[in-house]
Amino acid sequence: MAEELFGKLVSIVIKCKDCEDRRASIRLTVETHAASHPVHKKDLVVRLSDDADPFFLYNLALGEEDFQSLKNQQGLLVDFSAFPQRFIDLLEQCILEQEKQVPRFLLQLVTSSARDCTSANLNVIETNPFKHLTHLSLKLLAGSDSDVKKYLAACIKYLKAENSVLEEKLQRSEEELSKRLTLTQQALAEKSKELDKLRNEWTSQSSILANKHAQELAAERAQALQIQTQCQLQYEKQKNERETTSSRTAQHLEARISELETANKDLTERKYKSESCIRELKAKLSGLEEEYQRTRQEVNSLRRENSTLDSECHEKEKLVNQLTTRTAVLEQELKDKEQVVIRTTNVCESAQEHKKRLEDSLEQKQLHIGKIETTVKSLSEELLKANEIIKKLQGDLKKLMEKMKLKNAVTMQQEKLLGEKEQALQKEMSELNNVKQALIQKAEEALKLQEQLDKTGEKLEESKQLLKTNENVISWLNKQLNENKIASLQSITNQCEAPSSIKSSTSPSNLAGMQNGLVRFNLSPNTTSSPSLEARFIPTTSTPVVPSTSDHVDRPGLDMKYLNCGIPIRGPNPSNALGTVPQRPSITRQGSLPVISAYFPGQQPRLPAS
């Protein structure tokens, strides 16, 4: 069973060693032959034949085994089942490119010599500027005498079959044509009779109509002469009117052109003014950006200062906790703390001043932004007016274009100029829109800056409140320490003077002082340095222990200069005179004198609510 896949005339370049290269149109057929015995196989048959030369015949029978060797030799990437279609696609591309002067795909048939034409190679070549690439090379064998005879017999058989078919078609067409001839002859005889009748009628009617047309023509000529004279008079009148109207319109258009030129000059001046305003606004915006960066740096420095203040507050809290265990080193630490507190107060004052400066700069920036917004509004109003003027001018131009059809050259130049001006105005409008957007962005940035400044102000207030609370806690702790120190000193003095002044203490004045429960000490700064006072303190009982002069050096306590301020303290109970342990004196809220802090001599700290 043979199945034809491709059969067309293809132009092939034939190369031979002994002869010159020539191009010929050769029929190339691709068929598949299925062999049922002994195994079901399909062979691909490629045949080259020339319709002009019946002895020109080349054949190729390609089986699966032969295709495998061909695939390995030429590095093909196609299987045997897909090879015929790929080969046909290459042939179609060659057919498409064969009419060009420099075809991209070529079919080339290379023979060894003119004498020995037993084999030939069919090459599918792709040409590029660098080299010729051979996509496929098939080795064809020239047909032997038996092959040529078989091919010619097949051709004769095909021609005979085709001839018989054509003869049958001819006989059918002759019979049909003979039938049509008889019918047409009969119809012709009938039509010729009808023609004779129509000719006679036409001659009679044509003579009558000719007479009528001659009379009508004479009447129409007279009417046409009258109409022509009337039209000439009307035309002259219209011509004069048109000339007058055209002169008037020309004068009006010239005046309008002068007005448009003046308006154009005004618009160009406004354009330059707006460009200068835009440049100034850009410069102001750059200045605002620099100020914004400066304020951001200042805010960062304030945050760093706040962090340092927080760290210092934490250190102070640690020092306050250590005060209970390290009372001996309180003098030096208190002096350092006084300096640190003074510094912190100075830093707070400087932060307040800086905050005021920032607020002033913010107000100035807001005023500046308001001015910029007013200028932008004025510019937008001017632009709207300019747009209205442009719209009016466009409407006038449309009317003028309808009237100025006769002066096309002048009006075309004016249209080009107006188009360029409109493009320039559109560019200016786009630039102004960009400036508006930039101003809106800057306003948003200014609002963000205000929010950041508000947040920094809130943080500063919080830090101030923390400082105040820390100061209050420190003052309260100092007060408690002073009270404990004074109570311990008072208990020691009472214990020392109890045996000698038991009787004198029962006097009414002493009893009144003990009932009041308040004793005012006025100690001089030198009392801490005199060892004689502490040497006279002798313990009366085993419970309190009075330190000696040697123990007084290592005993922790406050310097007595911080106690020389008339601090009201609770007087000793009678039980303390008998040797009991002194308790922490309680401060009455009503009737108690104000306690002055040892850290801050001019401030009165608030006691925490019990």
XYZ file of C-alpha atoms in Angstrom:
610
model
C 0.000 0.000 0.000
C 1.441 3.352 -1.058
C 0.336 6.669 0.438
C 1.497 9.895 -1.163
C 2.427 12.601 1.388
C 3.966 15.238 -0.864
C 4.128 15.739 -4.635
C 5.029 19.166 -6.064
C 7.368 20.848 -8.531
C 10.400 22.227 -6.698
C 13.279 24.322 -8.070
C 16.516 22.469 -7.306
C 20.090 23.573 -7.916
C 21.855 20.670 -9.715
C 25.598 20.540 -9.168
C 27.968 18.379 -11.173
C 31.741 18.290 -11.250
C 32.056 18.243 -15.041
C 29.177 20.637 -15.765
C 28.124 24.068 -14.612
C 25.505 24.547 -11.922
C 21.959 24.847 -13.195
C 18.528 25.354 -11.685
C 15.685 23.095 -12.794
C 12.121 22.529 -11.710
C 11.879 18.893 -10.672
C 8.933 16.985 -9.251
C 9.622 15.703 -5.750
C 7.290 13.089 -4.295
C 7.320 11.648 -0.786
C 5.442 8.389 -0.224
C 5.083 5.781 2.490
C 4.996 2.085 1.511
C 3.539 -0.352 3.997
C 4.850 -3.926 3.664
C 2.603 -6.578 5.205
C 5.091 -9.457 4.768
C 6.952 -10.643 6.749
C 6.469 -7.872 9.403
C 4.286 -4.808 9.298
C 6.773 -2.083 8.396
C 6.609 1.322 6.781
C 9.270 2.577 4.405
C 9.702 6.181 3.335
C 10.216 6.605 -0.412
C 11.614 9.863 -1.861
C 11.503 10.177 -5.678
C 12.956 12.862 -7.964
C 11.614 13.023 -11.537
C 11.563 15.504 -14.398
C 8.409 15.957 -16.486
C 10.496 17.080 -19.472
C 13.076 14.273 -19.205
C 11.427 10.856 -18.609
C 14.812 9.168 -18.020
C 15.651 11.502 -15.057
C 14.837 9.390 -12.005
C 16.338 9.171 -8.506
C 14.878 7.024 -5.723
C 15.436 6.570 -1.988
C 13.786 3.888 0.156
C 14.405 4.641 3.834
C 13.504 2.111 6.510
C 13.705 2.369 10.278
C 17.147 0.707 10.468
C 18.533 2.961 7.718
C 17.006 5.990 9.487
C 18.811 5.114 12.712
C 22.177 5.139 10.934
C 21.222 8.437 9.207
C 20.185 9.896 12.567
C 23.494 8.948 14.156
C 25.556 10.244 11.216
C 23.846 13.657 10.864
C 22.807 14.212 14.512
C 19.067 14.361 13.934
C 16.712 14.931 16.879
C 13.570 13.473 15.237
C 12.125 9.976 15.387
C 11.222 7.959 12.298
C 7.494 8.572 12.809
C 7.902 12.384 12.822
C 10.638 12.534 10.168
C 8.354 12.657 7.059
C 6.382 15.670 8.358
C 9.565 17.526 9.337
C 11.046 16.821 5.909
C 7.871 18.111 4.228
C 8.020 21.311 6.383
C 11.572 21.932 5.160
C 10.426 21.420 1.559
C 7.553 23.901 2.047
C 10.009 26.520 3.345
C 12.212 25.932 0.304
C 9.167 26.435 -1.975
C 8.328 29.696 -0.188
C 11.903 31.002 -0.528
C 12.578 29.855 -4.122
C 11.184 33.025 -5.782
C 13.500 35.363 -3.842
C 16.817 36.550 -5.230
C 18.727 35.363 -2.179
C 16.682 32.466 -0.776
C 17.254 31.416 2.797
C 16.470 27.715 2.226
C 17.783 25.876 -0.850
C 17.424 22.393 -2.303
C 20.638 21.160 -3.862
C 21.217 17.959 -5.853
C 24.908 17.047 -5.991
C 26.019 14.388 -8.498
C 29.527 12.934 -8.817
C 29.998 13.349 -12.589
C 28.057 13.547 -15.817
C 29.209 10.062 -16.865
C 28.679 8.307 -13.553
C 25.193 9.338 -12.372
C 24.510 6.281 -10.253
C 24.099 8.236 -6.978
C 23.338 11.780 -5.894
C 22.926 13.694 -2.652
C 19.826 15.828 -1.976
C 20.818 18.587 0.500
C 18.513 20.989 2.345
C 20.731 24.053 2.921
C 20.107 27.190 5.009
C 22.145 30.228 3.927
C 23.271 32.937 6.327
C 25.928 35.682 6.060
C 28.506 33.460 7.747
C 28.169 30.013 6.125
C 25.869 27.457 4.470
C 24.268 25.033 6.925
C 23.103 21.655 5.644
C 20.119 20.591 7.702
C 19.641 17.283 5.904
C 21.517 15.264 3.293
C 19.805 12.265 1.642
C 21.672 9.890 -0.648
C 19.552 9.005 -3.683
C 20.235 6.247 -6.226
C 19.701 6.766 -9.911
C 16.972 4.625 -11.349
C 18.087 1.516 -13.267
C 16.552 0.415 -16.569
C 13.966 -1.712 -14.816
C 13.150 1.178 -12.407
C 12.831 3.621 -15.303
C 10.635 1.158 -17.185
C 8.454 0.662 -14.123
C 8.254 4.418 -13.600
C 7.431 5.034 -17.257
C 4.864 2.217 -17.204
C 3.288 3.770 -14.124
C 3.300 7.199 -15.813
C 1.732 5.730 -18.992
C -0.836 3.920 -16.911
C -1.638 7.137 -15.037
C -1.810 9.070 -18.330
C -4.074 6.446 -19.917
C -6.388 6.565 -16.930
C -6.391 10.325 -17.072
C -6.966 10.226 -20.846
C -9.952 7.902 -20.487
C -11.436 10.176 -17.837
C -10.894 13.212 -20.075
C -12.486 11.423 -23.073
C -15.551 10.630 -21.027
C -15.737 14.238 -19.925
C -15.389 15.370 -23.566
C -18.235 13.127 -24.760
C -20.491 14.387 -22.000
C -19.640 18.008 -22.742
C -20.234 17.485 -26.547
C -23.652 15.974 -25.944
C -24.583 18.816 -23.577
C -23.288 21.443 -26.015
C -25.204 19.936 -29.000
C -28.413 20.012 -26.953
C -27.741 23.605 -25.959
C -27.044 24.531 -29.629
C -30.411 23.232 -30.847
C -32.227 25.049 -28.060
C -30.389 28.291 -28.740
C -31.076 28.097 -32.498
C -34.799 27.747 -31.865
C -34.694 30.635 -29.429
C -32.772 32.730 -31.992
C -35.435 32.202 -34.662
C -38.164 33.337 -32.283
C -36.158 36.340 -31.134
C -35.382 37.437 -34.731
C -39.146 37.514 -35.513
C -39.769 39.611 -32.419
C -36.908 41.928 -33.433
C -38.457 42.669 -36.806
C -41.740 43.609 -35.187
C -39.984 45.839 -32.652
C -37.953 47.585 -35.360
C -41.073 48.552 -37.280
C -42.748 49.890 -34.146
C -39.581 51.740 -33.129
C -39.218 53.530 -36.506
C -42.796 54.847 -36.295
C -42.467 55.955 -32.694
C -39.013 57.529 -33.250
C -40.362 59.807 -36.026
C -43.202 61.004 -33.755
C -40.838 61.576 -30.840
C -38.326 63.474 -32.998
C -40.991 66.020 -33.956
C -42.032 66.451 -30.338
C -38.424 66.864 -29.161
C -37.696 69.529 -31.779
C -40.622 71.641 -30.552
C -39.625 71.152 -26.884
C -36.020 72.040 -27.652
C -36.998 75.353 -29.188
C -39.104 76.252 -26.131
C -36.369 75.158 -23.735
C -33.756 77.213 -25.555
C -35.837 80.350 -25.146
C -36.353 79.660 -21.465
C -32.666 78.909 -21.018
C -31.716 82.286 -22.552
C -34.019 84.100 -20.117
C -32.712 82.125 -17.146
C -29.136 82.773 -18.230
C -29.620 86.539 -18.317
C -31.303 86.479 -14.878
C -28.514 84.312 -13.435
C -25.845 86.644 -14.790
C -27.482 89.643 -13.098
C -27.863 87.762 -9.810
C -24.284 86.518 -10.018
C -22.939 90.052 -10.480
C -24.962 91.263 -7.469
C -23.784 88.351 -5.314
C -20.223 88.906 -6.496
C -20.302 92.550 -5.383
C -21.874 91.594 -2.033
C -19.322 88.834 -1.474
C -16.445 91.195 -2.233
C -17.722 93.722 0.299
C -18.318 91.052 2.944
C -14.891 89.479 2.299
C -13.167 92.851 2.703
C -15.036 93.449 5.971
C -14.217 89.968 7.294
C -10.577 90.427 6.301
C -10.393 93.688 8.266
C -12.163 92.087 11.211
C -9.804 89.092 11.114
C -6.747 91.339 10.972
C -7.994 93.215 14.047
C -8.704 89.887 15.747
C -5.198 88.642 14.894
C -3.667 91.758 16.486
C -5.792 91.189 19.598
C -4.696 87.559 19.701
C -1.055 88.590 19.398
C -1.430 91.000 22.344
C -3.195 88.279 24.367
C -0.416 85.873 23.449
C 2.192 88.329 24.705
C 0.279 88.740 27.980
C 0.073 84.980 28.347
C 3.821 84.589 27.734
C 4.522 87.261 30.363
C 2.237 85.445 32.820
C 4.003 82.223 31.957
C 7.409 83.702 32.790
C 6.001 85.169 36.008
C 4.527 81.827 36.996
C 7.853 80.108 36.226
C 9.677 82.607 38.466
C 7.083 82.023 41.218
C 7.551 78.270 40.841
C 11.310 78.651 41.167
C 10.905 80.765 44.303
C 8.516 78.182 45.732
C 11.015 75.416 44.968
C 13.763 77.384 46.747
C 11.462 77.914 49.730
C 10.611 74.224 49.736
C 14.303 73.334 49.796
C 14.746 75.693 52.755
C 11.810 74.085 54.528
C 13.328 70.650 53.919
C 16.632 71.805 55.443
C 14.772 73.195 58.473
C 12.869 69.939 58.740
C 16.155 67.976 58.784
C 17.513 70.312 61.443
C 14.409 69.883 63.578
C 14.664 66.128 63.132
C 18.289 66.219 64.325
C 17.246 68.332 67.298
C 14.449 65.894 68.118
C 16.940 63.017 67.955
C 19.286 64.907 70.300
C 16.348 65.528 72.666
C 15.530 61.830 72.602
C 19.131 61.011 73.421
C 19.036 63.513 76.291
C 15.804 61.932 77.517
C 17.428 58.504 77.412
C 20.427 59.844 79.366
C 18.036 61.417 81.881
C 16.201 58.109 82.252
C 19.480 56.298 82.826
C 20.496 58.899 85.405
C 17.138 58.497 87.154
C 17.672 54.731 87.298
C 21.139 55.284 88.733
C 19.673 57.609 91.343
C 17.118 54.993 92.331
C 19.912 52.464 92.755
C 21.833 54.962 94.868
C 18.734 55.582 97.016
C 18.412 51.846 97.622
C 22.090 51.685 98.581
C 21.714 54.615 101.008
C 20.096 52.354 103.615
C 23.166 50.115 103.746
C 25.916 52.696 103.000
C 25.152 55.674 105.249
C 28.817 56.264 105.933
C 29.477 57.419 102.343
C 26.350 59.647 102.170
C 28.198 62.949 102.518
C 30.316 62.526 99.423
C 27.462 60.943 97.468
C 25.093 63.731 98.516
C 27.548 66.345 97.325
C 27.846 64.539 93.963
C 24.088 64.257 93.781
C 23.667 67.967 94.417
C 25.874 68.668 91.400
C 24.030 66.077 89.303
C 20.638 67.510 90.297
C 21.800 71.024 89.455
C 22.919 69.750 86.077
C 19.620 67.974 85.507
C 17.703 71.131 86.414
C 19.858 73.069 83.975
C 19.223 70.423 81.303
C 15.474 70.609 81.956
C 15.532 74.391 81.716
C 17.508 74.196 78.473
C 15.046 71.581 77.166
C 12.144 73.916 78.013
C 13.846 76.787 76.223
C 14.530 74.538 73.242
C 10.884 73.491 73.248
C 9.801 77.127 73.203
C 12.154 77.774 70.298
C 10.700 74.793 68.424
C 7.175 76.082 69.032
C 8.159 79.525 67.713
C 9.766 77.965 64.630
C 6.625 75.869 64.122
C 4.432 78.965 64.208
C 6.731 80.675 61.692
C 6.588 77.609 59.431
C 2.800 77.523 59.642
C 2.638 81.206 58.671
C 5.042 80.521 55.805
C 2.927 77.566 54.636
C -0.182 79.776 54.753
C 1.560 82.343 52.565
C 2.579 79.619 50.119
C -1.013 78.315 50.002
C -2.333 81.826 49.247
C 0.197 82.221 46.438
C -0.774 78.810 45.032
C -4.460 79.740 45.181
C -3.779 83.007 43.339
C -1.768 81.109 40.714
C -4.583 78.569 40.292
C -7.133 81.389 39.857
C -4.934 82.999 37.218
C -4.587 79.665 35.469
C -8.355 79.169 35.489
C -8.798 82.607 33.960
C -6.171 81.769 31.357
C -8.000 78.498 30.584
C -11.270 80.391 30.102
C -9.532 82.861 27.799
C -7.999 79.955 25.879
C -11.411 78.277 25.532
C -12.924 81.507 24.218
C -10.025 81.880 21.808
C -10.514 78.322 20.618
C -14.203 78.966 19.912
C -13.358 82.149 18.000
C -10.695 80.260 16.080
C -13.195 77.582 15.043
C -15.569 80.271 13.727
C -12.723 81.965 11.916
C -11.641 78.671 10.359
C -15.140 78.223 8.906
C -15.075 81.732 7.422
C -11.449 81.728 6.257
C -11.547 78.925 3.704
C -10.222 81.212 0.941
C -7.070 82.168 2.908
C -5.831 78.684 3.726
C -2.114 79.450 3.708
C -2.291 82.243 6.321
C -4.736 80.412 8.534
C -2.669 77.188 8.472
C 0.340 79.088 9.807
C -1.792 80.646 12.532
C -3.185 77.229 13.459
C 0.321 75.819 13.793
C 1.325 78.746 16.041
C -1.799 78.309 18.149
C -1.175 74.556 18.434
C 2.345 75.200 19.695
C 0.995 77.728 22.201
C -1.631 75.258 23.401
C 1.057 72.603 23.882
C 3.151 75.104 25.853
C 0.120 75.994 27.981
C -0.609 72.313 28.585
C 2.998 71.805 29.669
C 2.670 74.752 32.073
C -0.559 73.314 33.453
C 1.121 69.948 34.039
C 4.064 71.679 35.756
C 1.666 73.642 37.972
C -0.185 70.445 38.892
C 3.155 68.854 39.837
C 3.962 71.914 42.001
C 0.549 71.646 43.686
C 1.134 67.971 44.445
C 4.579 68.786 45.837
C 3.068 71.513 48.049
C 0.433 69.094 49.319
C 3.169 66.580 50.159
C 5.137 69.285 51.982
C 2.041 70.280 53.945
C 1.568 66.623 54.963
C 5.225 66.484 56.012
C 4.753 69.671 58.078
C 1.737 68.075 59.798
C 3.824 64.996 60.532
C 6.546 67.250 61.979
C 3.967 68.949 64.187
C 2.776 65.550 65.413
C 6.358 64.506 66.156
C 6.969 67.771 68.035
C 3.794 67.234 70.058
C 4.948 63.721 70.900
C 8.391 65.020 71.967
C 6.688 67.685 74.118
C 4.573 65.004 75.769
C 7.671 62.914 76.376
C 9.444 65.955 77.890
C 6.500 66.550 80.204
C 6.551 62.902 81.222
C 10.288 63.112 81.921
C 9.688 66.277 83.990
C 6.999 64.502 85.991
C 9.378 61.559 86.517
C 12.069 63.977 87.711
C 9.606 65.640 90.083
C 8.518 62.303 91.509
C 12.165 61.228 91.882
C 12.970 64.488 93.654
C 9.995 64.019 95.978
C 11.104 60.438 96.757
C 14.692 61.562 97.395
C 13.518 64.417 99.662
C 11.229 62.073 101.557
C 14.040 59.541 102.022
C 16.370 62.328 103.196
C 13.741 63.467 105.627
C 13.329 59.959 106.991
C 17.094 59.581 107.330
C 17.378 62.953 109.116
C 14.577 61.988 111.481
C 16.212 58.636 112.245
C 19.567 60.341 112.859
C 18.073 62.998 115.116
C 16.014 60.400 117.003
C 19.099 58.277 117.591
C 21.104 61.316 118.796
C 18.258 62.459 121.052
C 17.853 58.998 122.571
C 21.601 58.873 123.279
C 21.543 62.304 124.979
C 18.489 61.367 127.038
C 20.086 58.106 128.116
C 23.237 59.894 129.193
C 21.450 62.663 131.132
C 18.742 60.470 132.682
C 20.520 59.562 136.050
C 21.576 63.150 136.774
C 18.417 64.914 135.748
C 15.604 62.588 136.803
C 14.468 64.996 139.447
C 14.877 68.099 137.342
C 12.989 66.509 134.522
C 9.921 66.267 136.702
C 9.583 70.040 136.720
C 6.445 71.523 135.181
C 8.359 73.105 132.299
C 9.988 69.802 131.312
C 6.730 68.002 131.641
C 5.077 70.549 129.384
C 7.862 70.107 126.837
C 7.449 66.339 126.953
C 3.705 66.665 126.607
C 4.069 68.851 123.579
C 6.380 66.174 122.127
C 8.400 68.634 120.019
C 12.014 69.615 120.732
C 13.913 72.133 118.583
C 17.639 71.430 118.083
C 20.064 74.180 117.070
C 23.282 72.261 116.493
C 26.342 73.952 115.180
C 28.413 72.410 112.346
C 31.317 71.754 114.687
C 29.377 69.434 117.014
C 30.181 66.390 114.903
C 33.903 66.999 115.157
C 34.075 67.363 119.000
C 34.780 64.015 120.645
C 34.006 65.337 124.131
C 30.265 65.313 123.583
C 30.275 61.732 122.441
C 32.649 60.722 125.223
C 30.107 61.820 127.826
C 27.449 59.440 126.420
C 27.352 56.451 128.818
C 24.890 53.637 128.352
C 22.444 53.299 131.253
C 21.016 49.948 130.251
C 22.080 46.965 128.248
C 19.614 47.571 125.407
C 20.982 50.710 123.700
C 24.654 50.695 122.806
C 26.419 54.057 122.843
C 29.320 54.256 120.381
C 32.723 55.309 121.576
C 34.944 57.913 119.959
C 36.662 55.278 117.901
C 33.331 53.867 116.721
C 32.060 57.320 115.820
C 34.538 57.614 112.988
C 33.130 54.539 111.211
C 29.525 55.233 112.147
C 27.456 56.199 109.099
C 25.420 59.364 109.303
C 24.667 62.774 107.888
C 26.853 65.786 108.400
C 25.473 68.002 111.169
C 25.532 71.050 108.923
C 22.452 69.606 107.164
C 20.684 69.470 110.551
C 21.306 73.115 111.556
C 17.950 74.340 110.282
C 15.571 74.018 113.251
C 13.877 70.754 112.253
C 10.913 69.913 114.505
C 11.207 66.361 115.799
C 9.184 64.206 118.128
C 10.511 64.318 121.681
C 11.604 61.129 123.445
C 9.071 59.069 125.304
C 9.544 58.448 129.016
C 10.233 54.832 128.250
C 13.378 55.814 126.319
C 14.813 57.317 129.438
C 14.499 53.986 131.157
C 16.517 52.255 128.471
C 13.933 51.004 125.983
C 14.619 50.893 122.238
C 13.753 54.221 120.495
C 11.031 54.031 117.873
C 10.789 55.973 114.578
C 9.184 59.338 115.348
C 5.875 59.933 113.600
C 5.237 63.329 111.979
C 1.834 64.880 112.627
C 0.145 66.343 109.582
C -1.716 69.081 111.454
C 0.385 71.675 113.207
C 3.797 70.358 111.981
C 6.365 72.777 110.630
C 7.624 72.465 107.009
C 10.636 70.157 106.557
C 13.458 71.492 104.351
C 15.317 68.999 102.178
C 19.021 68.474 102.665
C 19.535 68.032 98.882
C 17.519 71.062 97.808
C 17.784 73.792 100.494
C 15.206 76.092 98.861
C 12.489 73.500 98.095
C 9.838 71.914 100.262
C 9.286 68.275 99.218
C 5.904 66.645 99.328
C 5.437 63.670 101.596
C 3.930 60.561 100.047
C 0.383 59.933 101.130
C 0.190 57.208 103.733
